[in-house]
XYZ file of C-alpha atoms in Angstrom:
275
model
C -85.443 130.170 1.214
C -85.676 128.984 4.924
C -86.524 125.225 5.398
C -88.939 126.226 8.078
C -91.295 128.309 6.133
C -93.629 125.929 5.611
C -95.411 122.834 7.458
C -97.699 121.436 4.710
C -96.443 117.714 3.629
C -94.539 117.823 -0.218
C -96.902 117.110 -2.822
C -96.557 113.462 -4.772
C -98.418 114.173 -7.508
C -98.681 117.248 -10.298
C -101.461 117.602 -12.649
C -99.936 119.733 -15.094
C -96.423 118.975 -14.797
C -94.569 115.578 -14.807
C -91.775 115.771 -12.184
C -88.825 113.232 -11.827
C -86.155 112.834 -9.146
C -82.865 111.783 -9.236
C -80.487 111.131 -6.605
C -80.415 115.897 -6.660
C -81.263 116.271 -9.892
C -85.247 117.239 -10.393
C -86.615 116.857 -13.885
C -89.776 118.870 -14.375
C -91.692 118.729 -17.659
C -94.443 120.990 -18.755
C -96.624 118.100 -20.080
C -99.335 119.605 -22.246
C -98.083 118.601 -25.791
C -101.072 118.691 -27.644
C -101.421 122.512 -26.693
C -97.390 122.801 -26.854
C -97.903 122.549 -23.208
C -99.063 126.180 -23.283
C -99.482 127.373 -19.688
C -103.110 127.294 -17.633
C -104.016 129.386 -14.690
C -103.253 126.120 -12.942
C -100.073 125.140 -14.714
C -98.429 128.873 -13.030
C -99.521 127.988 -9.981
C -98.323 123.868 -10.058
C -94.871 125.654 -11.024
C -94.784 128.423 -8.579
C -95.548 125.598 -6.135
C -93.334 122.858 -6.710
C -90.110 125.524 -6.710
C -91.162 126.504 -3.655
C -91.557 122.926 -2.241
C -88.101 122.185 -4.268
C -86.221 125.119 -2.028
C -88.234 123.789 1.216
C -87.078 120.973 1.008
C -83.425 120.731 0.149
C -83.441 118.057 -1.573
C -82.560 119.174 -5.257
C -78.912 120.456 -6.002
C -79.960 120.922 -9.955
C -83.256 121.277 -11.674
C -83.811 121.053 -15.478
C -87.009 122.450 -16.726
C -87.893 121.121 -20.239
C -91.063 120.256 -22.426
C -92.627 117.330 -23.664
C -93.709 116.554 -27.505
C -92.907 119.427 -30.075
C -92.174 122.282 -28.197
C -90.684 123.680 -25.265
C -93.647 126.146 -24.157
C -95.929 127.977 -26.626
C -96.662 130.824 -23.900
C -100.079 131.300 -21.986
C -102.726 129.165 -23.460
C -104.645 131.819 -25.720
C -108.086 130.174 -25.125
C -107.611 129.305 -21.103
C -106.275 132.434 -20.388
C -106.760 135.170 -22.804
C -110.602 134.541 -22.964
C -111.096 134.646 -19.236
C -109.088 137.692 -18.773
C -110.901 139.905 -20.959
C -113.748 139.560 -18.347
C -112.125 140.122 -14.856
C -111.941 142.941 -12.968
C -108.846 144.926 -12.346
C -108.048 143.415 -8.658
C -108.251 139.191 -10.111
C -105.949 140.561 -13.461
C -103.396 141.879 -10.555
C -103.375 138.617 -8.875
C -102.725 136.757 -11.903
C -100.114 139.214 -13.363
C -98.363 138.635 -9.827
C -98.908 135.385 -9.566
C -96.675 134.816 -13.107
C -93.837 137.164 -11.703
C -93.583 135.236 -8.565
C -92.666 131.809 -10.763
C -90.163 133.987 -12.004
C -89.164 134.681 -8.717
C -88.705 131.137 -7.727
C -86.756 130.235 -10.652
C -84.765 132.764 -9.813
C -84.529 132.918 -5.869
C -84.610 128.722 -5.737
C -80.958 127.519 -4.090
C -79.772 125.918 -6.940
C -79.119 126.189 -10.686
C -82.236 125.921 -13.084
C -80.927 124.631 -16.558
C -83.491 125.223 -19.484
C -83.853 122.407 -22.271
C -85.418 124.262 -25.055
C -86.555 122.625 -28.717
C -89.373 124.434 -30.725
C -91.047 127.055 -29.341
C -90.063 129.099 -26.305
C -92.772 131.852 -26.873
C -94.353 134.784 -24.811
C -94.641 133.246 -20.927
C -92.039 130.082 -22.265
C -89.665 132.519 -23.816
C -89.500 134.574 -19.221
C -88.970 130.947 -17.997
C -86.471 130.210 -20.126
C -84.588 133.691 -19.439
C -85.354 133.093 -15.754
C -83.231 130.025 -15.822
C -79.237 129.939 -15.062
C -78.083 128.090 -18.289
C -80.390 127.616 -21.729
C -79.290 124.344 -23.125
C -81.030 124.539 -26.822
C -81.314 122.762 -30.450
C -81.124 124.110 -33.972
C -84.929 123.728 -33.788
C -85.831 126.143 -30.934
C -87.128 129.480 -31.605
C -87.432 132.162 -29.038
C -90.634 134.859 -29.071
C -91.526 137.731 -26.632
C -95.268 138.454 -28.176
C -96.491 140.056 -25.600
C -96.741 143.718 -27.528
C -98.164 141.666 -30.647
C -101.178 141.016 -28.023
C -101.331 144.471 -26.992
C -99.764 144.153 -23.831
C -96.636 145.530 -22.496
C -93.087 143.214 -23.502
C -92.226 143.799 -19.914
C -94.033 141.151 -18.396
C -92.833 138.294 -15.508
C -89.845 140.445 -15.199
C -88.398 140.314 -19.075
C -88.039 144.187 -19.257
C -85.397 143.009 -16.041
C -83.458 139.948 -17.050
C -83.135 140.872 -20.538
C -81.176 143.512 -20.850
C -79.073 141.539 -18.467
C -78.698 138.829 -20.265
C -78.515 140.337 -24.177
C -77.627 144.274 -23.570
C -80.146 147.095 -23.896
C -80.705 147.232 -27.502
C -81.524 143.627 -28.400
C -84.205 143.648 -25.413
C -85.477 146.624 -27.061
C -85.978 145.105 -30.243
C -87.011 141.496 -28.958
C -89.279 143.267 -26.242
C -90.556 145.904 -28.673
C -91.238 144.522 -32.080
C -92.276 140.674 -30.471
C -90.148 138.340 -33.992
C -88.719 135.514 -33.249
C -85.179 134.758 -32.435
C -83.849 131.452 -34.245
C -81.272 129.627 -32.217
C -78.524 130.636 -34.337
C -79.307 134.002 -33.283
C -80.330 133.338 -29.826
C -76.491 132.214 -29.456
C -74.815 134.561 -31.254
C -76.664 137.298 -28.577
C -76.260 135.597 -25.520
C -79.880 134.239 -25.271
C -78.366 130.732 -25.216
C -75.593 129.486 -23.017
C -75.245 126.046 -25.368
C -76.682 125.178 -29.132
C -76.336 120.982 -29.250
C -77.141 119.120 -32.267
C -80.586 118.551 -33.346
C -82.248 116.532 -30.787
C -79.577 116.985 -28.312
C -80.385 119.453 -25.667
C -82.485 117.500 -23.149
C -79.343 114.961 -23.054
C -77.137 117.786 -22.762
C -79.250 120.103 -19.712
C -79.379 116.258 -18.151
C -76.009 116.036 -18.164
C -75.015 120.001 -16.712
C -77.744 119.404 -14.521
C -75.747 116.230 -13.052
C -72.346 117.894 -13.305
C -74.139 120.447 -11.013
C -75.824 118.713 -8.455
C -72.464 116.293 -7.691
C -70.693 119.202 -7.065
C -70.072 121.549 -4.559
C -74.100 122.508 -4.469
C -73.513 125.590 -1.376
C -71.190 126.900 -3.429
C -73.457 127.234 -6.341
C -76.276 127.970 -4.553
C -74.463 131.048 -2.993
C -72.851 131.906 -6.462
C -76.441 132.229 -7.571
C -77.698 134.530 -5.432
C -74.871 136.625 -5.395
C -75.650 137.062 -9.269
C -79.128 137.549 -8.227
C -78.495 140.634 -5.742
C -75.947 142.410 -7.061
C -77.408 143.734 -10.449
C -78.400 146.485 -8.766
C -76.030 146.829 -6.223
C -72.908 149.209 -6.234
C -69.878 147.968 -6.620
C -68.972 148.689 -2.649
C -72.237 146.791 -1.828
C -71.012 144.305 -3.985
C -67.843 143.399 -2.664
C -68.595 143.813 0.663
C -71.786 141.255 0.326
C -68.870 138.754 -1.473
C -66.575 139.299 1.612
C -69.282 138.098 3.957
C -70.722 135.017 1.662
C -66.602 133.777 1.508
C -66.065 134.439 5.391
C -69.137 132.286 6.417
C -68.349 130.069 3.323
C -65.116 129.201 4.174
C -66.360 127.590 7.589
C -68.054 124.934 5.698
C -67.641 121.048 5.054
C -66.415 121.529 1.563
C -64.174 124.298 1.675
C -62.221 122.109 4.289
C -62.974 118.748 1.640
C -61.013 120.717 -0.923
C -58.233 121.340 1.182
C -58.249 117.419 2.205
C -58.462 116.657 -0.990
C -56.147 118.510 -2.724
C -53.183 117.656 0.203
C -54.236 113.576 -0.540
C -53.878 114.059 -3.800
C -57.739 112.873 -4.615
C -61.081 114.297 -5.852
C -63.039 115.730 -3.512
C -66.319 114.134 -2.055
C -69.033 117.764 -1.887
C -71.278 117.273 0.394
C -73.019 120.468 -0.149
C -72.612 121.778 3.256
């Protein structure tokens, strides 16, 4: 995302999400826990927000998106959200069907890694924004559910019937799409779902400490890496390597491809800068 898209000032303070910075590394928490910080109309918005502000601004090389108290994120919040759909009209259901795709969007599009610390529950909407993120750091306790069928709604919602298939192959997103049980972690590794089980307890420590390893190192480089993975799952393979042969060419122009070399020839580690 440009840096010039917007002119409005950064927001200081969240109501439905409790965000920490630092020194590149953003921490945001979905902070309901008494709900299992099941997500409001308000809480998709806060989140579509603050990613866009996040890729604005520049300022984040890593973000780990986590949740506070029992579980990660029960889903939408059945009594905020369900309720009130069942009495709008077909043009406010579109806005708020888009409007949860285009969080997905920004986890995915943002220009830097997203690493997911999952515990509990990672159900229905909290099972996409898990899947939306680049790495799914995870305990023995988390549990992944797509339940959107077992409300009568389609399992291809916020882009799932996309990413995963990507992620876990065609026939496991047919059956986790489809059929809406739960995926224990054991499983959820043994598929692909997660990218690391810790020890019980573990896994915010653990997507703290990727998330660091991430944002002190060479942060264009990942955020180009990312998008590449990003555009080409649908490109062909001469799209592909023709799109790679650009991002290298204008890559290897930058600060840190020429720190490597520095470093390397004195025989130190290299200082990223990110530019």
């Amino acid at each position: 995302m440009s840096p010039f898209t917007g002119s409005a000032r950064s927001t200081d303070q969240w109501h439905h999400l409790d965000v920490e910075r630092d020194d590149g590394v953003v921490t945001v928490t979905l902070s309901r826990p008494h709900r299992l910080n099941a997500l409001t109309f308000e809480a998709y918005a806060d989140l579509r927000d603050l990613l866009a502000e996040l890729a604005r601004e520049r300022s984040a090389r890593a973000l780990v998106l986590a949740g506070r108290g029992r579980s990660f994120c029960s889903g939408g919040d059945v009594e905020e959200i369900i309720g009130a759909t069942l009495g709008a009209d077909t043009a406010r259901l579109l806005d708020f069907n888009r409007m949860t795709g285009q969080v997905v969007r920004a986890i995915r599009e943002a220009p830097f890694p997203v690493v997911a610390a999952l515990h509990g529950a990672a159900a229905g909407a909290g099972a996409v924004l898990a899947l939306a993120a680049d790495f799914r750091v995870a305990d023995p306790s988390t549990r992944f559910s797509f339940l959107f069928t077992r409300v009568g709604l389609s399992g291809g919602d916020m882009g799932a019937a996309y990413l995963l298939p990507r992620v876990v192959g065609l026939g496991h997103a047919t059956r986790l799409l489809m059929l809406g049980d739960p995926v224990p972690a054991d499983e959820a590794e043994r598929i692909g779902l997660i990218t690391r089980l810790t020890p019980d307890g573990d896994a915010d420590a653990a997507a703290g400490a990727l998330a660091r390893r991430l944002a002190d190192g060479p942060a264009l480089a990942h955020a180009q890496t990312k998008a590449l993975l990003t555009a080409e799952l649908d490109l062909p393979l001469a799209a592909a390597v023709e799109l790679d042969a650009a991002t290298q060419a204008l890559l290897m122009h930058s600060a840190d491809y020429a720190e490597f070399h520095a470093a390397f020839t004195g025989k130190r580690p290299p200082v990223w800068q990110g530019r």
